XYZ file of C-alpha atoms in Angstrom:
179
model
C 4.368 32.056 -38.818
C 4.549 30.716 -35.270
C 0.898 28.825 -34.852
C 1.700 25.693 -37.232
C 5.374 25.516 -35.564
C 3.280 25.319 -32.251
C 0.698 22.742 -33.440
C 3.113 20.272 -34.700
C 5.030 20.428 -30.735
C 1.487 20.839 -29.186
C 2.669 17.883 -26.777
C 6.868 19.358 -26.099
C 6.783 20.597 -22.718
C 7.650 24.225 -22.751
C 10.769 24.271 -21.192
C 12.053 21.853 -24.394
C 10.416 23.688 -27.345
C 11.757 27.308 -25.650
C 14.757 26.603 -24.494
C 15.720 22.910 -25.812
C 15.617 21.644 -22.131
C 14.323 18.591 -21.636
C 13.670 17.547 -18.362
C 12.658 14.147 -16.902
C 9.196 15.844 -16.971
C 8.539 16.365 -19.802
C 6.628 13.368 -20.608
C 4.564 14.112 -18.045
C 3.308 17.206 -19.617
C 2.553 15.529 -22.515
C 0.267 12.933 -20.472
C -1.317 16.128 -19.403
C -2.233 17.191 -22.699
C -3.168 13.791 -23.812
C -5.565 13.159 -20.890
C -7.264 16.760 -21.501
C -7.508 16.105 -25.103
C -9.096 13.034 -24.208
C -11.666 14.405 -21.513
C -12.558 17.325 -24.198
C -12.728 14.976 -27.416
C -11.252 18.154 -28.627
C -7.486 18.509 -29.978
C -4.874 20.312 -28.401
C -5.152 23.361 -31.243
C -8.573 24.733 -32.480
C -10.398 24.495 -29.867
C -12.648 27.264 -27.812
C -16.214 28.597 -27.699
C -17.657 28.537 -31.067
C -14.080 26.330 -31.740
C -12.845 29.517 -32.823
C -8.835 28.798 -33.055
C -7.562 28.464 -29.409
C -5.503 26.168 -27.310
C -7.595 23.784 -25.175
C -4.686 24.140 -22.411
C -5.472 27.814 -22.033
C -9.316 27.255 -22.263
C -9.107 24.671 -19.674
C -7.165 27.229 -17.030
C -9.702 29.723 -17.755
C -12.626 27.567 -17.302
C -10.655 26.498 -13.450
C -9.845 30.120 -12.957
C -13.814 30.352 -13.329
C -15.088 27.431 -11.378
C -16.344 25.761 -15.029
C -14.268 22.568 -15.334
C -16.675 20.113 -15.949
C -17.641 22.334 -19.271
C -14.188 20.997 -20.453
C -15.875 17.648 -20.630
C -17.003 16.153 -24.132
C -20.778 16.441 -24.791
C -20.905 13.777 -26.742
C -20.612 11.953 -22.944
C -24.116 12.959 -22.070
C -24.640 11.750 -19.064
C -22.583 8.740 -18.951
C -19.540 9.206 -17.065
C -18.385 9.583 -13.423
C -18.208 13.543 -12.959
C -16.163 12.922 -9.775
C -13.510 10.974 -12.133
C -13.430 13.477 -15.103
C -12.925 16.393 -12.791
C -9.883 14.548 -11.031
C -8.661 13.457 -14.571
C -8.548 17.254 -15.394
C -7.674 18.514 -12.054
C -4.205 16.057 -12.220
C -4.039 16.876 -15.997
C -3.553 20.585 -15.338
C -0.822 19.927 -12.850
C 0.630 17.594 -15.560
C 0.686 20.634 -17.882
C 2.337 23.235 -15.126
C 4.618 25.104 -17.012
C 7.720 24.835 -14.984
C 8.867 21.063 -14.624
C 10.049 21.536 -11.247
C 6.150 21.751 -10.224
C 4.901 19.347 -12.048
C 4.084 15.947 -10.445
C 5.941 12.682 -11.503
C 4.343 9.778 -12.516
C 3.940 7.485 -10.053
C 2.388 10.496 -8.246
C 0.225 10.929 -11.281
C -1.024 7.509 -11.037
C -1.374 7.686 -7.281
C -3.763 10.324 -7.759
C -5.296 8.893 -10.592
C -6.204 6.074 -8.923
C -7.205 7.790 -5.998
C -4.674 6.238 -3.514
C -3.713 9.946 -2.847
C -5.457 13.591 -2.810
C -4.891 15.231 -6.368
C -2.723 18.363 -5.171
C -3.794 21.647 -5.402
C -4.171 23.762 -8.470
C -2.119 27.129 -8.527
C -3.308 28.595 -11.917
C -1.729 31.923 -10.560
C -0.223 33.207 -13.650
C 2.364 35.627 -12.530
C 3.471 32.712 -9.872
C 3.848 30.889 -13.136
C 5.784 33.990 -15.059
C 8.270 33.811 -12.386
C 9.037 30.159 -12.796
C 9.020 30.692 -16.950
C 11.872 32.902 -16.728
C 15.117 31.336 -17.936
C 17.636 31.931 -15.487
C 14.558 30.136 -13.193
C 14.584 27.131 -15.222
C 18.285 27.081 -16.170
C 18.772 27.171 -12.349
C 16.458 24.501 -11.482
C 18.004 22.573 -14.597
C 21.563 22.778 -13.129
C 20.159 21.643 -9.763
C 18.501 18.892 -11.009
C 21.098 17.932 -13.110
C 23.761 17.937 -10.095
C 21.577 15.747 -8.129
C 20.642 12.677 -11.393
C 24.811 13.233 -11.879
C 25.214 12.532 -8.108
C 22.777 9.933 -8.387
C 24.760 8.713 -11.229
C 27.733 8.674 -10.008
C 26.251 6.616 -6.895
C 24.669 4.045 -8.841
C 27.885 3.343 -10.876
C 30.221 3.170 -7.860
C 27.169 0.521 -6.443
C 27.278 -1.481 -9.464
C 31.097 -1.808 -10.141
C 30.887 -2.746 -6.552
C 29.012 -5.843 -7.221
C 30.465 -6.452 -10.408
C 34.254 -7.074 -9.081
C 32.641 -8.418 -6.070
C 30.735 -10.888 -7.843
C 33.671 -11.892 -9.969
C 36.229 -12.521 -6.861
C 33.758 -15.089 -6.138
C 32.350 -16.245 -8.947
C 31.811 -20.070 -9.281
C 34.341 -22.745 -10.316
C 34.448 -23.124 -14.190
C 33.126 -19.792 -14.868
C 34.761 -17.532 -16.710
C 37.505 -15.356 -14.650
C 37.537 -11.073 -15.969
């Protein structure tokens, strides 16, 4: 049975709990699902119209697919809250839970927007644009890409600091302990 195997990863980014890629995005999915869960008071799983069993992810991209995302809001809220923050909150939590890593946002820029230093990017809830970056060979190319670039980056960052390090020990100070 596949639905309790999905509610225990309901916060794994997709690419990880398909594929066992993780990417350095992946925790920013699982922000995304955390702030939604947290706008909806609802949980991840079990949740829909009538809370027949659903996943709040999908109900929240049909509800922006409709023009409805302040319904995604918990009642419970009444009146009480800034509707211009809870719709950015969702609007940066659905690019959060994108389901190709290479278009979701990092961090910082999910703070940025957040704290409304920048524009919260535009939703694409286009599902077939989103089929096409599901596929695997889509992913596993965008993987290797990314990996060749943190390795590069790697590699860079080593050479930098072994720099310094025999650098700094050629002229380290008298008494000090010599390598």
């Amino acid at each position: 049975m596949i639905i309790p195997l999905l509610e225990e990863r309901g916060y794994m980014a997709p690419e990880y709990v398909l594929w066992g890629i993780l990417t350095y995005k992946a925790d920013v999915y699982s922000f995304g699902v955390v702030v939604l869960e947290i706008v909806a008071g609802k949980n991840n799983w079990k949740h829909g119209p009538n809370e027949n069993p659903a996943c709040l992810l999908d109900w929240a991209i049909i509800l922006h697919q409709k023009g409805k995302l302040m319904e995604l809001v918990d009642p419970e809220l009444g009146s009480e809250f800034s509707k211009e923050e809870a719709l950015r909150m969702i609007k940066v939590a659905l690019l959060c839970i994108n389901p190709s890593p290479v278009l979701r946002p990092t961090m910082s820029a999910v703070v940025s927007m957040l704290e409304g230093q920048t524009v919260v990017d535009e939703l694409n809830m286009d599902l077939r644009v989103y089929g096409n970056e599901w596929t695997f060979d889509s992913l596993s190319d965008q993987f290797g890409q990314s990996q060749r670039e943190s390795s590069m980056e790697i590699q860079s960052l080593t050479q930098s600091l072994k720099a310094r390090w025999i650098g700094s020990s050629s002229t380290s100070a008298p008494g000090s302990l010599s390598h």
